CSV table of C-alpha atoms in Angstrom, one decimal:
chain,number,residue,atom,x,y,z
A,1,MET,CA,-4.2,1.4,-5.6
A,2,GLN,CA,-7.5,0.2,-7.2
A,3,ARG,CA,-9.5,-2.4,-5.3
A,4,GLU,CA,-13.1,-3.5,-5.0
A,5,PRO,CA,-15.4,-0.7,-3.9
A,6,VAL,CA,-17.0,-1.3,-0.5
A,7,ARG,CA,-20.6,-0.2,0.0
A,8,GLN,CA,-21.8,-3.1,2.2
A,9,ILE,CA,-20.2,-6.0,3.9
A,10,VAL,CA,-22.5,-8.8,4.8
A,11,SER,CA,-21.1,-11.8,6.7
A,12,ARG,CA,-21.3,-13.8,9.8
A,13,SER,CA,-19.2,-12.6,12.7
A,14,PHE,CA,-16.5,-14.0,15.0
A,15,ALA,CA,-15.2,-12.4,18.2
A,16,LEU,CA,-12.0,-11.5,20.0
A,17,ARG,CA,-13.4,-10.1,23.2
A,18,GLU,CA,-10.0,-9.1,24.7
A,19,HIS,CA,-9.4,-5.4,25.2
A,20,ASN,CA,-6.3,-3.5,24.2
A,21,ILE,CA,-5.2,-5.9,21.4
A,22,ASP,CA,-2.2,-4.1,19.9
A,23,THR,CA,-0.7,-4.3,16.5
A,24,ASP,CA,2.2,-6.5,17.7
A,25,GLN,CA,-0.4,-9.1,18.7
A,26,ILE,CA,-2.1,-8.8,15.3
A,27,ILE,CA,1.2,-9.1,13.4
A,28,PRO,CA,4.4,-9.8,15.4
A,29,ALA,CA,7.3,-7.7,14.5
A,30,ARG,CA,9.3,-10.6,13.1
A,31,PHE,CA,6.9,-10.7,10.1
A,32,LEU,CA,7.3,-7.1,9.1
A,33,THR,CA,10.0,-7.9,6.5
A,34,VAL,CA,7.5,-8.2,3.6
A,35,THR,CA,6.7,-5.1,1.6
A,36,GLU,CA,3.7,-6.4,-0.3
A,37,ARG,CA,0.2,-7.5,0.7
A,38,GLY,CA,-1.0,-11.0,0.3
A,39,SER,CA,1.3,-13.2,2.3
A,40,LEU,CA,0.5,-12.4,5.9
A,41,GLY,CA,-2.6,-14.5,6.7
A,42,GLU,CA,-0.6,-17.2,8.4
A,43,ALA,CA,1.2,-14.5,10.5
A,44,CYS,CA,-2.0,-12.9,11.7
A,45,PHE,CA,-2.2,-13.4,15.4
A,46,ARG,CA,0.6,-15.9,14.9
A,47,ASP,CA,1.6,-16.1,18.6
A,48,TRP,CA,-2.0,-16.7,19.7
A,49,ARG,CA,-2.6,-19.4,17.0
A,50,PHE,CA,0.7,-21.3,16.9
A,51,HIS,CA,3.3,-22.8,19.2
A,52,ALA,CA,7.0,-21.8,18.7
A,53,ASP,CA,7.5,-25.0,16.7
A,54,GLY,CA,4.7,-24.0,14.3
A,55,SER,CA,2.1,-26.5,15.4
A,56,PRO,CA,-1.4,-25.1,15.9
A,57,LYS,CA,-2.7,-24.2,19.3
A,58,ASP,CA,-6.3,-24.9,20.4
A,59,HIS,CA,-7.3,-21.3,19.7
A,60,PRO,CA,-10.7,-20.2,18.4
A,61,LEU,CA,-9.0,-18.3,15.6
A,62,ASN,CA,-7.8,-21.6,14.2
A,63,ARG,CA,-11.5,-22.7,13.8
A,64,VAL,CA,-12.8,-19.5,12.1
A,65,ASP,CA,-13.9,-20.0,8.5
A,66,THR,CA,-13.3,-16.5,7.0
A,67,GLN,CA,-15.1,-17.5,3.8
A,68,THR,CA,-18.4,-17.3,5.9
A,69,HIS,CA,-17.2,-15.3,8.9
A,70,SER,CA,-15.3,-12.1,7.8
A,71,ILE,CA,-16.6,-9.6,10.3
A,72,LEU,CA,-14.5,-9.4,13.5
A,73,LEU,CA,-16.2,-8.2,16.7
A,74,ALA,CA,-13.2,-6.9,18.6
A,75,GLY,CA,-12.8,-5.7,22.2
A,76,ASP,CA,-12.2,-2.1,23.2
A,77,ASN,CA,-9.1,-0.2,22.0
A,78,PHE,CA,-8.4,-2.7,19.1
A,79,GLY,CA,-5.3,-2.0,17.1
A,80,CYS,CA,-3.6,0.2,19.6
A,81,GLY,CA,0.2,0.4,19.8
A,82,SER,CA,2.7,1.0,17.0
A,83,SER,CA,1.7,2.3,13.6
A,84,ARG,CA,2.4,-0.8,11.5
A,85,GLU,CA,0.5,-0.9,8.3
A,86,HIS,CA,1.1,-4.6,8.2
A,87,ALA,CA,-1.7,-5.1,10.8
A,88,PRO,CA,-4.6,-4.3,8.5
A,89,TRP,CA,-2.7,-6.3,5.7
A,90,ALA,CA,-2.5,-9.3,8.0
A,91,LEU,CA,-6.2,-9.1,9.0
A,92,TRP,CA,-7.2,-8.7,5.3
A,93,ASP,CA,-5.0,-11.7,4.3
A,94,PHE,CA,-6.5,-13.7,7.1
A,95,GLY,CA,-10.0,-13.0,5.7
A,96,VAL,CA,-11.3,-10.1,7.8
A,97,ARG,CA,-13.2,-7.4,5.8
A,98,ALA,CA,-14.6,-5.4,8.7
A,99,VAL,CA,-13.8,-4.8,12.4
A,100,ILE,CA,-16.5,-3.7,14.8
A,101,THR,CA,-15.3,-2.3,18.1
A,102,PRO,CA,-16.2,0.3,20.6
A,103,ARG,CA,-12.9,2.0,20.0
A,104,ALA,CA,-9.9,1.4,17.7
A,105,GLY,CA,-6.4,2.9,17.7
A,106,ASP,CA,-6.3,6.1,15.6
A,107,ILE,CA,-3.4,5.1,13.4
A,108,PHE,CA,-4.8,1.6,13.0
A,109,ARG,CA,-8.1,3.0,11.9
A,110,ALA,CA,-6.5,5.2,9.3
A,111,ASN,CA,-4.2,2.4,8.0
A,112,ALA,CA,-7.2,0.1,7.8
A,113,ALA,CA,-9.2,2.5,5.7
A,114,ASN,CA,-6.2,3.1,3.4
A,115,ASN,CA,-6.1,-0.6,2.8
A,116,GLY,CA,-9.7,-1.4,2.2
A,117,LEU,CA,-10.5,-2.7,5.7
A,118,VAL,CA,-13.6,-1.1,7.3
A,119,VAL,CA,-13.4,-0.2,11.0
A,120,ALA,CA,-16.8,0.6,12.5
A,121,GLU,CA,-16.7,2.0,16.0
A,122,ILE,CA,-20.1,1.6,17.7
A,123,ASP,CA,-21.5,2.3,21.1
A,124,THR,CA,-20.8,-0.2,23.9
A,125,ALA,CA,-24.4,-1.3,24.3
A,126,ALA,CA,-24.8,-2.2,20.6
A,127,HIS,CA,-21.4,-3.9,20.7
A,128,ALA,CA,-22.4,-6.0,23.7
A,129,ALA,CA,-25.6,-7.0,21.9
A,130,LEU,CA,-23.6,-8.0,18.8
A,131,LEU,CA,-21.3,-10.1,21.0
A,132,GLU,CA,-24.3,-12.0,22.3
A,133,ARG,CA,-25.2,-12.7,18.7
A,134,GLU,CA,-21.7,-13.9,17.7
A,135,GLY,CA,-21.8,-16.0,14.6
A,136,GLU,CA,-24.9,-14.4,13.2
A,137,GLU,CA,-25.0,-12.4,10.1
A,138,ILE,CA,-24.1,-8.7,10.3
A,139,ARG,CA,-24.4,-6.0,7.7
A,140,VAL,CA,-21.9,-3.1,7.7
A,141,ASP,CA,-23.3,-0.4,5.4
A,142,LEU,CA,-21.1,2.5,4.3
A,143,GLU,CA,-24.0,4.1,2.4
A,144,ASP,CA,-26.0,4.8,5.6
A,145,MET,CA,-23.1,4.3,8.0
A,146,SER,CA,-24.8,1.6,10.0
A,147,VAL,CA,-24.1,-1.9,11.5
A,148,THR,CA,-27.2,-4.2,11.6
A,149,SER,CA,-27.8,-7.7,12.9
A,150,GLY,CA,-31.4,-8.7,13.5
A,151,ASN,CA,-33.0,-6.0,15.7
A,152,VAL,CA,-29.6,-4.6,16.7
A,153,ARG,CA,-28.7,-1.4,14.8
A,154,ALA,CA,-25.9,1.1,15.5
A,155,SER,CA,-24.4,4.0,13.6
A,156,PHE,CA,-20.8,4.7,13.1
A,157,SER,CA,-18.7,7.3,11.4
A,158,LEU,CA,-15.7,7.4,9.2
A,159,GLU,CA,-13.4,10.2,8.2
A,160,PRO,CA,-15.2,11.5,5.1
A,161,PHE,CA,-12.3,11.1,2.6
A,162,ALA,CA,-11.6,7.6,3.9
A,163,ARG,CA,-15.3,6.7,3.3
A,164,VAL,CA,-15.2,8.1,-0.2
A,165,CYS,CA,-12.0,6.1,-1.0
A,166,LEU,CA,-13.5,2.9,0.4
A,167,MET,CA,-16.7,3.3,-1.5
A,168,GLU,CA,-14.9,4.1,-4.8
A,169,GLY,CA,-12.3,1.3,-4.2
A,170,ASN,CA,-9.3,3.7,-4.1
A,171,ASP,CA,-6.6,4.7,-1.8
A,172,ALA,CA,-5.5,8.4,-1.8
A,173,LEU,CA,-3.3,8.1,-4.9
A,174,GLY,CA,-6.0,6.2,-6.7
A,175,TYR,CA,-8.5,8.9,-5.9
A,176,ILE,CA,-6.2,11.5,-7.5
A,177,LEU,CA,-5.5,9.4,-10.5
A,178,ALA,CA,-9.2,8.8,-11.1
A,179,ARG,CA,-9.6,12.6,-11.4
A,180,GLN,CA,-6.8,13.3,-13.9
A,181,GLU,CA,-9.2,14.7,-16.5
A,182,GLU,CA,-10.7,17.1,-13.9
A,183,ILE,CA,-7.2,18.1,-12.7
A,184,GLY,CA,-6.1,18.7,-16.3
A,185,ARG,CA,-9.1,21.0,-17.0
A,186,PHE,CA,-8.5,22.9,-13.7
A,187,GLU,CA,-4.8,23.3,-14.6
A,188,ALA,CA,-5.7,24.5,-18.1
A,189,ARG,CA,-8.1,27.1,-16.7
A,190,ARG,CA,-5.4,28.4,-14.3
A,191,ALA,CA,-2.7,28.6,-17.0
C-alpha cells in the first residue's frame, strides 16, 4: 500500500497517562467487523468517550482537536493485549500520527508501523518531561530517530525495515512492488 512518506511529524501533543491501555480499549471488539481503513475514528476509545446510548461523555478525548494535536503521549505498555490491526487503524482515523510512550506492545508496534503510525518508545525521564509539556509542539523525526520539544530531546529506535517503509511511504508489499525493476534484473542474471 502506498501512503505519504513519513520523515517528520510536527504537532502539538495530547496525553493518555493511564498505563496498560490494551487494544480492546483502543478499539472495542464489536467494531472489528470492517475490513478497510477509514471508518474507525468514532470507534476509537469508544467506551471511554461515549455512553451506551451514544451520547458523549465528559472525557478529555472528546475535546482533542487532532487537526492541531496529532501526537499522543501514552502511558507505559500502550497497545498491549490482542493483536488487532484495527487498533492502529482506529488511532489513525481518529487523527493520531505518532504515539510516544515508554513502552508499547510488540504486536501493536509492528501493526502500527505497517499502517503508517509511528510509535516512538523513549526513556521514562524524557517521557515524564513531555507529559509536563502536554499541549506543546513536539517533533518526531525519523531521519535522526529523535523526539524533541523545547529543551527535551530523546532518541528512539524502530525496526530498520519498518523505518524504511515509513520513510518511503510503503508497507512491505509496496516496498517489493517499488523494486520490480531491480527484482527483474536480478532474476534475469540468475536465469
